[in-house]
């Protein structure tokens, strides 16, 4: 027994010494990880302001979205009853996707109101004055605000680019079924470039049946027509494992080679055509249903086909990136305006904050219209609100207390 206990003790001792060596190695060779530790940059004061910021931000979202839900229920209750919408679909298909969409849409408004509200309160109780008197510079005071903005911006970008698009599809399907919101399910006289030198034309396309009528496919080489295919109907194969599978009915192909023509025809034929139903029907707000990777791929594909209906998709893509930076700009403005202790309380600053936030959202809509109707570059149109408000933020920052 004593020998077994001794052996166990020796084994445990060896394991303990081995762990000590590994810990010593990690401390020696991975000491640079201390640079990334949050405690190196964020002190008690920073965590205090971050908790205030995030807490006020979440509270303002819950408050305003709750009011929005009450008004929306009051407006749509008659339609829900008329079309016999089930309670489960109303809660999980509609409002479960309604809340993140509008919360993310008005996120700049919530950020601005939160900063002005709790910073004015800190200034009113002389906490800002105490911080500055203790040697904390205004730049140092901005650190926890910027960290909070980084968290909010990252969450906003992730939601708008990867989560909300899937919810928007569910919400639109609910609206088409229970709110009589008509969804575009057909297209007339569609013409697009499906491949290099290959032009497809469909006289009428029904997206519900995935079927087109009056189809033609022209192939060009060196700007000369070498093949012309016509078909009375074209049907998309929805059960195929791969994309681009179509079945044509009553087809006819004319192939031109020099001065000769070859004509072939038949009743039905399976063929590969580099187009999908999503390329043929464009519905309002369709760009909001694509995730960032899907949106980027769709834009590249449509530009390669020479499609002109791609501007609104480019604006949506750049707007998602630009909107995530709005928190930093509006926070700088809000902090600069509300960090002074003045008579009259925070009512004036809340009014200014609301006006500037709604002005930012309005400018986003107007600039998107410029890109669609006035040939403004989509990237510039998406960044116009940020550029203009960045100038305002700079002057507010320059006049902030030192």
CSV table of C-alpha atoms in Angstrom, one decimal:
chain,number,residue,atom,x,y,z
A,1,UNK,CA,0.0,0.0,0.0
A,2,UNK,CA,2.8,2.4,0.9
A,3,UNK,CA,4.6,1.7,-2.4
A,4,UNK,CA,1.4,2.5,-4.4
A,5,UNK,CA,0.8,5.7,-2.4
A,6,UNK,CA,4.4,6.7,-3.0
A,7,UNK,CA,4.1,6.0,-6.8
A,8,UNK,CA,0.9,8.1,-6.9
A,9,UNK,CA,2.5,10.9,-5.1
A,10,UNK,CA,5.5,10.9,-7.4
A,11,UNK,CA,3.2,10.8,-10.5
A,12,UNK,CA,1.2,13.8,-9.2
A,13,UNK,CA,4.4,15.6,-8.4
A,14,UNK,CA,5.6,15.1,-12.0
A,15,UNK,CA,2.3,16.3,-13.4
A,16,UNK,CA,2.4,19.4,-11.2
A,17,UNK,CA,6.0,20.2,-12.3
A,18,UNK,CA,5.1,19.7,-16.0
A,19,UNK,CA,2.1,22.1,-15.6
A,20,UNK,CA,4.5,24.6,-13.9
A,21,UNK,CA,6.8,24.4,-16.9
A,22,UNK,CA,3.9,25.0,-19.4
A,23,UNK,CA,2.7,28.0,-17.4
A,24,UNK,CA,6.2,29.4,-17.3
A,25,UNK,CA,6.6,28.9,-21.0
A,26,UNK,CA,3.2,30.6,-21.7
A,27,UNK,CA,4.1,33.6,-19.5
A,28,UNK,CA,7.5,33.9,-21.2
A,29,UNK,CA,6.5,33.5,-24.8
A,30,UNK,CA,2.9,34.8,-24.8
A,31,UNK,CA,3.4,37.8,-22.7
A,32,UNK,CA,2.4,40.0,-25.6
A,33,UNK,CA,-1.2,38.9,-25.0
A,34,UNK,CA,-1.2,41.3,-22.1
A,35,UNK,CA,-1.4,44.1,-24.6
A,36,UNK,CA,-4.8,42.8,-25.7
A,37,UNK,CA,-6.2,42.5,-22.3
A,38,UNK,CA,-9.2,44.9,-21.7
A,39,UNK,CA,-8.0,45.7,-18.2
A,40,UNK,CA,-4.9,47.4,-19.6
A,41,UNK,CA,-7.1,50.1,-21.3
A,42,UNK,CA,-10.4,50.1,-19.4
A,43,UNK,CA,-10.4,51.3,-15.8
A,44,UNK,CA,-13.2,51.6,-13.3
A,45,UNK,CA,-14.3,55.0,-14.8
A,46,UNK,CA,-14.5,53.4,-18.2
A,47,UNK,CA,-16.6,50.5,-17.1
A,48,UNK,CA,-18.9,52.9,-15.2
A,49,UNK,CA,-19.5,55.0,-18.4
A,50,UNK,CA,-19.9,51.9,-20.6
A,51,UNK,CA,-22.6,50.4,-18.3
A,52,UNK,CA,-24.4,53.8,-18.3
A,53,UNK,CA,-24.1,54.0,-22.2
A,54,UNK,CA,-25.2,50.4,-23.0
A,55,UNK,CA,-27.9,50.4,-20.3
A,56,UNK,CA,-29.5,53.7,-21.5
A,57,UNK,CA,-29.2,52.5,-25.1
A,58,UNK,CA,-31.0,49.2,-24.4
A,59,UNK,CA,-33.7,51.0,-22.3
A,60,UNK,CA,-34.4,53.5,-25.0
A,61,UNK,CA,-34.7,50.8,-27.6
A,62,UNK,CA,-37.2,48.8,-25.5
A,63,UNK,CA,-39.2,51.9,-24.7
A,64,UNK,CA,-39.5,53.3,-28.3
A,65,UNK,CA,-40.0,49.9,-29.9
A,66,UNK,CA,-42.7,49.0,-27.4
A,67,UNK,CA,-44.5,52.2,-28.4
A,68,UNK,CA,-44.1,51.4,-32.1
A,69,UNK,CA,-45.5,47.9,-31.5
A,70,UNK,CA,-48.6,49.3,-29.8
A,71,UNK,CA,-49.2,51.7,-32.7
A,72,UNK,CA,-48.6,48.9,-35.3
A,73,UNK,CA,-51.0,46.5,-33.6
A,74,UNK,CA,-53.6,49.3,-33.5
A,75,UNK,CA,-53.2,49.9,-37.2
A,76,UNK,CA,-53.0,46.3,-38.4
A,77,UNK,CA,-55.4,44.5,-36.0
A,78,UNK,CA,-58.3,44.8,-38.4
A,79,UNK,CA,-56.3,43.3,-41.3
A,80,UNK,CA,-55.0,40.5,-39.0
A,81,UNK,CA,-58.6,39.7,-38.1
A,82,UNK,CA,-59.9,40.0,-41.6
A,83,UNK,CA,-57.3,37.6,-43.1
A,84,UNK,CA,-57.4,35.2,-40.0
A,85,UNK,CA,-53.8,35.5,-39.1
A,86,UNK,CA,-52.8,33.0,-36.4
A,87,UNK,CA,-51.4,34.4,-33.2
A,88,UNK,CA,-48.2,32.3,-33.5
A,89,UNK,CA,-47.5,33.8,-36.9
A,90,UNK,CA,-48.2,37.3,-35.7
A,91,UNK,CA,-45.8,37.0,-32.8
A,92,UNK,CA,-42.9,34.9,-34.3
A,93,UNK,CA,-43.2,35.6,-38.1
A,94,UNK,CA,-44.1,39.3,-38.0
A,95,UNK,CA,-43.2,41.0,-34.7
A,96,UNK,CA,-40.1,38.9,-34.0
A,97,UNK,CA,-38.7,40.3,-37.2
A,98,UNK,CA,-40.3,43.7,-36.9
A,99,UNK,CA,-38.4,44.5,-33.7
A,100,UNK,CA,-34.8,43.9,-34.9
A,101,UNK,CA,-35.5,45.6,-38.3
A,102,UNK,CA,-36.7,48.9,-36.8
A,103,UNK,CA,-34.4,48.8,-33.8
A,104,UNK,CA,-31.4,48.5,-36.2
A,105,UNK,CA,-32.9,51.1,-38.6
A,106,UNK,CA,-33.2,53.7,-35.9
A,107,UNK,CA,-30.0,52.7,-34.0
A,108,UNK,CA,-28.4,56.1,-34.7
A,109,UNK,CA,-31.4,57.8,-33.1
A,110,UNK,CA,-31.1,55.5,-30.0
A,111,UNK,CA,-27.4,56.1,-29.7
A,112,UNK,CA,-27.7,59.9,-29.9
A,113,UNK,CA,-30.5,60.0,-27.4
A,114,UNK,CA,-28.7,57.7,-25.0
A,115,UNK,CA,-25.5,59.7,-25.1
A,116,UNK,CA,-27.3,63.0,-24.6
A,117,UNK,CA,-29.5,61.6,-21.9
A,118,UNK,CA,-27.0,60.1,-19.5
A,119,UNK,CA,-24.1,62.5,-20.3
A,120,UNK,CA,-26.4,65.5,-19.5
A,121,UNK,CA,-27.3,63.7,-16.2
A,122,UNK,CA,-23.6,63.2,-15.4
A,123,UNK,CA,-22.9,66.9,-16.2
A,124,UNK,CA,-25.9,68.0,-14.1
A,125,UNK,CA,-24.6,66.2,-11.1
A,126,UNK,CA,-21.1,67.7,-11.7
A,127,UNK,CA,-19.5,64.3,-12.4
A,128,UNK,CA,-18.1,65.4,-15.7
A,129,UNK,CA,-16.6,68.5,-14.0
A,130,UNK,CA,-15.0,66.2,-11.3
A,131,UNK,CA,-13.5,64.0,-14.0
A,132,UNK,CA,-12.0,66.9,-15.8
A,133,UNK,CA,-10.8,68.5,-12.6
A,134,UNK,CA,-9.1,65.2,-11.6
A,135,UNK,CA,-6.9,65.4,-14.7
A,136,UNK,CA,-9.0,63.3,-17.1
A,137,UNK,CA,-8.8,65.0,-20.5
A,138,UNK,CA,-11.7,65.2,-22.9
A,139,UNK,CA,-10.0,62.8,-25.3
A,140,UNK,CA,-9.5,60.3,-22.4
A,141,UNK,CA,-13.2,60.8,-21.5
A,142,UNK,CA,-14.2,59.8,-25.0
A,143,UNK,CA,-12.5,56.3,-24.7
A,144,UNK,CA,-15.4,54.4,-23.0
A,145,UNK,CA,-17.8,56.1,-25.4
A,146,UNK,CA,-15.9,54.9,-28.4
A,147,UNK,CA,-15.6,51.4,-27.0
A,148,UNK,CA,-19.4,51.3,-26.5
A,149,UNK,CA,-19.8,52.6,-30.1
A,150,UNK,CA,-17.5,49.8,-31.3
A,151,UNK,CA,-19.8,47.2,-29.6
A,152,UNK,CA,-23.0,48.8,-31.0
A,153,UNK,CA,-21.6,49.2,-34.5
A,154,UNK,CA,-20.3,45.7,-34.7
A,155,UNK,CA,-23.7,44.3,-33.6
A,156,UNK,CA,-25.6,46.6,-36.0
A,157,UNK,CA,-23.4,45.6,-38.9
A,158,UNK,CA,-23.9,41.9,-38.1
A,159,UNK,CA,-27.6,42.2,-37.8
A,160,UNK,CA,-28.1,44.3,-41.0
A,161,UNK,CA,-25.8,42.1,-43.0
A,162,UNK,CA,-26.5,38.5,-41.8
A,163,UNK,CA,-29.6,38.3,-39.5
A,164,UNK,CA,-32.2,40.8,-40.6
A,165,UNK,CA,-32.3,39.8,-44.3
A,166,UNK,CA,-33.6,36.3,-43.4
A,167,UNK,CA,-36.2,37.8,-41.1
A,168,UNK,CA,-37.2,40.3,-43.8
A,169,UNK,CA,-38.1,37.4,-46.1
A,170,UNK,CA,-40.3,35.8,-43.4
A,171,UNK,CA,-41.9,39.2,-42.6
A,172,UNK,CA,-42.6,39.9,-46.3
A,173,UNK,CA,-44.2,36.5,-46.8
A,174,UNK,CA,-46.4,37.1,-43.7
A,175,UNK,CA,-47.5,40.5,-45.1
A,176,UNK,CA,-48.4,39.1,-48.5
A,177,UNK,CA,-50.6,36.4,-46.8
A,178,UNK,CA,-52.2,38.3,-43.9
A,179,UNK,CA,-51.9,42.0,-44.7
A,180,UNK,CA,-52.8,41.9,-48.4
A,181,UNK,CA,-49.4,43.4,-49.3
A,182,UNK,CA,-49.1,42.5,-53.0
A,183,UNK,CA,-45.8,41.0,-54.0
A,184,UNK,CA,-44.5,41.3,-57.5
A,185,UNK,CA,-44.7,37.8,-59.0
A,186,UNK,CA,-44.5,38.4,-62.7
A,187,UNK,CA,-42.4,40.3,-65.2
A,188,UNK,CA,-42.9,41.5,-68.8
A,189,UNK,CA,-40.4,41.8,-71.6
A,190,UNK,CA,-37.3,40.7,-69.7
A,191,UNK,CA,-34.0,40.9,-71.5
A,192,UNK,CA,-30.7,40.2,-70.0
A,193,UNK,CA,-27.2,38.9,-70.8
A,194,UNK,CA,-26.8,35.5,-69.3
A,195,UNK,CA,-23.3,34.8,-70.5
A,196,UNK,CA,-20.7,36.5,-72.6
A,197,UNK,CA,-22.3,37.1,-76.0
A,198,UNK,CA,-25.5,35.3,-75.0
A,199,UNK,CA,-28.8,37.4,-74.7
A,200,UNK,CA,-32.0,35.9,-73.3
A,201,UNK,CA,-35.5,37.4,-73.8
A,202,UNK,CA,-38.8,36.4,-72.1
A,203,UNK,CA,-42.0,38.0,-73.1
A,204,UNK,CA,-43.9,37.1,-69.9
A,205,UNK,CA,-42.6,35.3,-66.8
A,206,UNK,CA,-44.7,34.0,-63.9
A,207,UNK,CA,-42.7,33.6,-60.7
A,208,UNK,CA,-45.3,31.5,-58.9
A,209,UNK,CA,-45.2,28.8,-61.6
A,210,UNK,CA,-41.5,29.5,-62.4
A,211,UNK,CA,-42.6,29.5,-66.1
A,212,UNK,CA,-41.9,31.9,-68.9
A,213,UNK,CA,-43.6,32.4,-72.3
A,214,UNK,CA,-42.2,33.7,-75.6
A,215,UNK,CA,-38.6,32.8,-74.9
A,216,UNK,CA,-35.6,33.5,-77.2
A,217,UNK,CA,-31.9,33.0,-76.8
A,218,UNK,CA,-29.3,34.6,-79.1
A,219,UNK,CA,-25.6,33.8,-79.2
A,220,UNK,CA,-23.1,36.2,-80.8
A,221,UNK,CA,-19.5,35.8,-81.8
A,222,UNK,CA,-17.5,38.8,-82.9
A,223,UNK,CA,-20.8,40.8,-82.9
A,224,UNK,CA,-22.4,38.3,-85.4
A,225,UNK,CA,-25.4,36.2,-84.7
A,226,UNK,CA,-24.4,32.5,-84.8
A,227,UNK,CA,-27.4,30.9,-83.1
A,228,UNK,CA,-31.1,31.9,-82.5
A,229,UNK,CA,-33.3,29.7,-80.3
A,230,UNK,CA,-37.0,30.2,-79.7
A,231,UNK,CA,-39.4,28.4,-77.5
A,232,UNK,CA,-43.1,28.9,-76.7
A,233,UNK,CA,-42.5,28.0,-73.0
A,234,UNK,CA,-39.6,27.7,-70.6
A,235,UNK,CA,-39.9,26.0,-67.2
A,236,UNK,CA,-37.4,26.2,-64.3
A,237,UNK,CA,-36.4,22.9,-62.7
A,238,UNK,CA,-36.9,23.5,-59.0
A,239,UNK,CA,-36.1,19.9,-57.9
A,240,UNK,CA,-32.7,19.8,-59.6
A,241,UNK,CA,-29.6,19.5,-57.3
A,242,UNK,CA,-27.8,22.3,-59.2
A,243,UNK,CA,-28.8,25.7,-60.6
A,244,UNK,CA,-29.6,27.0,-64.1
A,245,UNK,CA,-31.6,23.9,-65.2
A,246,UNK,CA,-34.5,24.9,-67.6
A,247,UNK,CA,-36.9,22.9,-69.7
A,248,UNK,CA,-38.0,24.4,-73.0
A,249,UNK,CA,-41.2,23.4,-74.9
A,250,UNK,CA,-41.8,23.7,-78.7
A,251,UNK,CA,-38.3,24.8,-79.3
A,252,UNK,CA,-36.5,25.7,-82.5
A,253,UNK,CA,-32.8,26.5,-83.1
A,254,UNK,CA,-31.3,28.2,-86.1
A,255,UNK,CA,-27.5,27.9,-86.4
A,256,UNK,CA,-25.8,30.2,-88.9
A,257,UNK,CA,-22.4,29.1,-90.2
A,258,UNK,CA,-21.1,31.2,-93.1
A,259,UNK,CA,-23.8,31.1,-95.7
A,260,UNK,CA,-25.4,28.0,-94.4
A,261,UNK,CA,-28.2,27.6,-91.8
A,262,UNK,CA,-29.0,24.5,-89.8
A,263,UNK,CA,-32.5,24.3,-88.2
A,264,UNK,CA,-33.4,21.8,-85.4
A,265,UNK,CA,-36.6,21.6,-83.5
A,266,UNK,CA,-38.5,19.5,-81.0
A,267,UNK,CA,-41.2,19.3,-78.3
A,268,UNK,CA,-39.2,19.3,-75.1
A,269,UNK,CA,-35.6,19.8,-74.2
A,270,UNK,CA,-33.6,20.1,-71.0
A,271,UNK,CA,-30.9,22.8,-71.2
A,272,UNK,CA,-28.6,24.9,-69.0
A,273,UNK,CA,-29.1,28.6,-69.2
A,274,UNK,CA,-27.1,30.9,-66.8
A,275,UNK,CA,-30.1,32.6,-65.2
A,276,UNK,CA,-32.4,32.0,-62.2
A,277,UNK,CA,-35.9,33.1,-61.3
A,278,UNK,CA,-34.5,35.7,-58.9
A,279,UNK,CA,-32.8,37.4,-61.9
A,280,UNK,CA,-36.1,37.8,-63.7
A,281,UNK,CA,-38.5,39.3,-61.1
A,282,UNK,CA,-37.6,42.4,-59.1
A,283,UNK,CA,-39.9,43.3,-56.2
A,284,UNK,CA,-39.8,46.4,-54.0
A,285,UNK,CA,-37.3,46.0,-51.1
A,286,UNK,CA,-35.8,42.9,-52.6
A,287,UNK,CA,-32.3,44.2,-51.8
A,288,UNK,CA,-33.1,44.1,-48.1
A,289,UNK,CA,-33.6,40.3,-48.3
A,290,UNK,CA,-30.0,39.6,-49.3
A,291,UNK,CA,-27.2,39.0,-46.8
A,292,UNK,CA,-23.9,40.8,-47.5
A,293,UNK,CA,-22.3,37.9,-49.3
A,294,UNK,CA,-25.4,37.3,-51.4
A,295,UNK,CA,-25.7,41.0,-52.1
A,296,UNK,CA,-22.1,41.3,-53.2
A,297,UNK,CA,-22.4,38.2,-55.5
A,298,UNK,CA,-25.7,39.5,-56.9
A,299,UNK,CA,-24.2,42.9,-57.7
A,300,UNK,CA,-21.2,41.3,-59.4
A,301,UNK,CA,-23.4,39.0,-61.5
A,302,UNK,CA,-25.7,41.7,-62.6
A,303,UNK,CA,-22.9,44.1,-63.6
A,304,UNK,CA,-21.3,41.3,-65.6
A,305,UNK,CA,-24.6,40.8,-67.4
A,306,UNK,CA,-24.9,44.5,-68.1
A,307,UNK,CA,-28.0,45.0,-66.1
A,308,UNK,CA,-29.1,48.6,-65.3
A,309,UNK,CA,-31.2,47.6,-62.3
A,310,UNK,CA,-28.3,47.3,-59.9
A,311,UNK,CA,-27.9,50.8,-58.4
A,312,UNK,CA,-30.3,50.3,-55.5
A,313,UNK,CA,-28.5,47.1,-54.6
A,314,UNK,CA,-25.1,48.9,-54.5
A,315,UNK,CA,-26.6,51.6,-52.4
A,316,UNK,CA,-28.0,49.0,-49.9
A,317,UNK,CA,-24.6,47.3,-49.7
A,318,UNK,CA,-22.6,50.5,-49.0
A,319,UNK,CA,-25.3,51.9,-46.7
A,320,UNK,CA,-24.9,48.9,-44.4
A,321,UNK,CA,-21.3,49.7,-44.0
A,322,UNK,CA,-21.7,53.4,-43.7
A,323,UNK,CA,-24.6,53.1,-41.1
A,324,UNK,CA,-22.3,51.2,-38.8
A,325,UNK,CA,-20.0,54.2,-38.5
A,326,UNK,CA,-22.8,56.6,-37.7
A,327,UNK,CA,-22.6,55.7,-34.0
A,328,UNK,CA,-19.1,57.1,-33.7
A,329,UNK,CA,-20.1,60.4,-35.4
A,330,UNK,CA,-23.3,60.9,-33.5
A,331,UNK,CA,-21.7,60.0,-30.2
A,332,UNK,CA,-19.0,62.6,-30.7
A,333,UNK,CA,-21.7,65.2,-31.4
A,334,UNK,CA,-23.8,64.2,-28.5
A,335,UNK,CA,-20.9,64.1,-26.0
A,336,UNK,CA,-19.6,67.5,-27.1
A,337,UNK,CA,-23.0,69.1,-26.8
A,338,UNK,CA,-24.1,67.6,-23.4
A,339,UNK,CA,-20.9,67.5,-21.4
A,340,UNK,CA,-21.2,71.1,-20.3
A,341,UNK,CA,-23.3,71.8,-17.2
A,342,UNK,CA,-25.8,74.5,-18.1
A,343,UNK,CA,-29.1,75.8,-16.8
A,344,UNK,CA,-32.3,74.5,-18.2
A,345,UNK,CA,-31.6,70.8,-17.9
A,346,UNK,CA,-31.3,68.3,-20.8
A,347,UNK,CA,-34.5,69.2,-22.6
A,348,UNK,CA,-32.8,71.4,-25.1
A,349,UNK,CA,-30.1,68.8,-25.9
A,350,UNK,CA,-32.7,66.0,-26.3
A,351,UNK,CA,-34.6,68.3,-28.8
A,352,UNK,CA,-31.3,68.9,-30.7
A,353,UNK,CA,-30.5,65.2,-30.6
A,354,UNK,CA,-33.9,64.2,-32.0
A,355,UNK,CA,-33.6,66.8,-34.7
A,356,UNK,CA,-30.1,65.7,-35.8
A,357,UNK,CA,-31.0,62.0,-35.6
A,358,UNK,CA,-34.1,62.4,-37.8
A,359,UNK,CA,-32.1,64.7,-40.1
A,360,UNK,CA,-29.5,61.9,-40.5
A,361,UNK,CA,-32.2,59.3,-41.3
A,362,UNK,CA,-33.9,61.7,-43.7
A,363,UNK,CA,-30.6,62.4,-45.4
A,364,UNK,CA,-30.0,58.7,-45.8
A,365,UNK,CA,-33.2,58.3,-47.7
A,366,UNK,CA,-32.6,61.4,-49.9
A,367,UNK,CA,-29.1,60.4,-50.8
A,368,UNK,CA,-30.3,57.0,-51.8
A,369,UNK,CA,-32.7,58.7,-54.2
A,370,UNK,CA,-29.9,60.7,-55.6
A,371,UNK,CA,-28.1,57.5,-56.6
A,372,UNK,CA,-31.1,55.9,-58.2
A,373,UNK,CA,-32.5,58.9,-60.0
A,374,UNK,CA,-29.6,61.4,-60.4
A,375,UNK,CA,-26.7,59.1,-61.3
A,376,UNK,CA,-24.8,59.8,-58.1
A,377,UNK,CA,-22.1,57.1,-57.4
A,378,UNK,CA,-23.8,54.6,-55.0
A,379,UNK,CA,-20.8,54.6,-52.6
A,380,UNK,CA,-20.8,58.4,-52.4
A,381,UNK,CA,-24.6,58.5,-52.0
A,382,UNK,CA,-24.4,56.1,-49.0
A,383,UNK,CA,-21.6,58.0,-47.3
A,384,UNK,CA,-23.0,61.6,-47.9
A,385,UNK,CA,-24.8,61.6,-44.4
A,386,UNK,CA,-21.7,60.5,-42.6
A,387,UNK,CA,-19.5,63.0,-44.4
A,388,UNK,CA,-21.8,65.9,-43.7
A,389,UNK,CA,-22.3,64.9,-40.1
A,390,UNK,CA,-18.6,64.3,-39.6
A,391,UNK,CA,-18.0,68.0,-40.4
A,392,UNK,CA,-20.6,68.9,-37.7
A,393,UNK,CA,-18.9,66.4,-35.3
A,394,UNK,CA,-15.5,68.1,-35.9
A,395,UNK,CA,-16.8,71.6,-35.0
A,396,UNK,CA,-18.6,70.2,-32.0
A,397,UNK,CA,-15.5,68.4,-30.8
A,398,UNK,CA,-13.4,71.6,-31.3
A,399,UNK,CA,-15.8,73.6,-29.0
A,400,UNK,CA,-16.0,70.8,-26.4
A,401,UNK,CA,-14.7,71.6,-22.8
A,402,UNK,CA,-11.0,70.9,-22.1
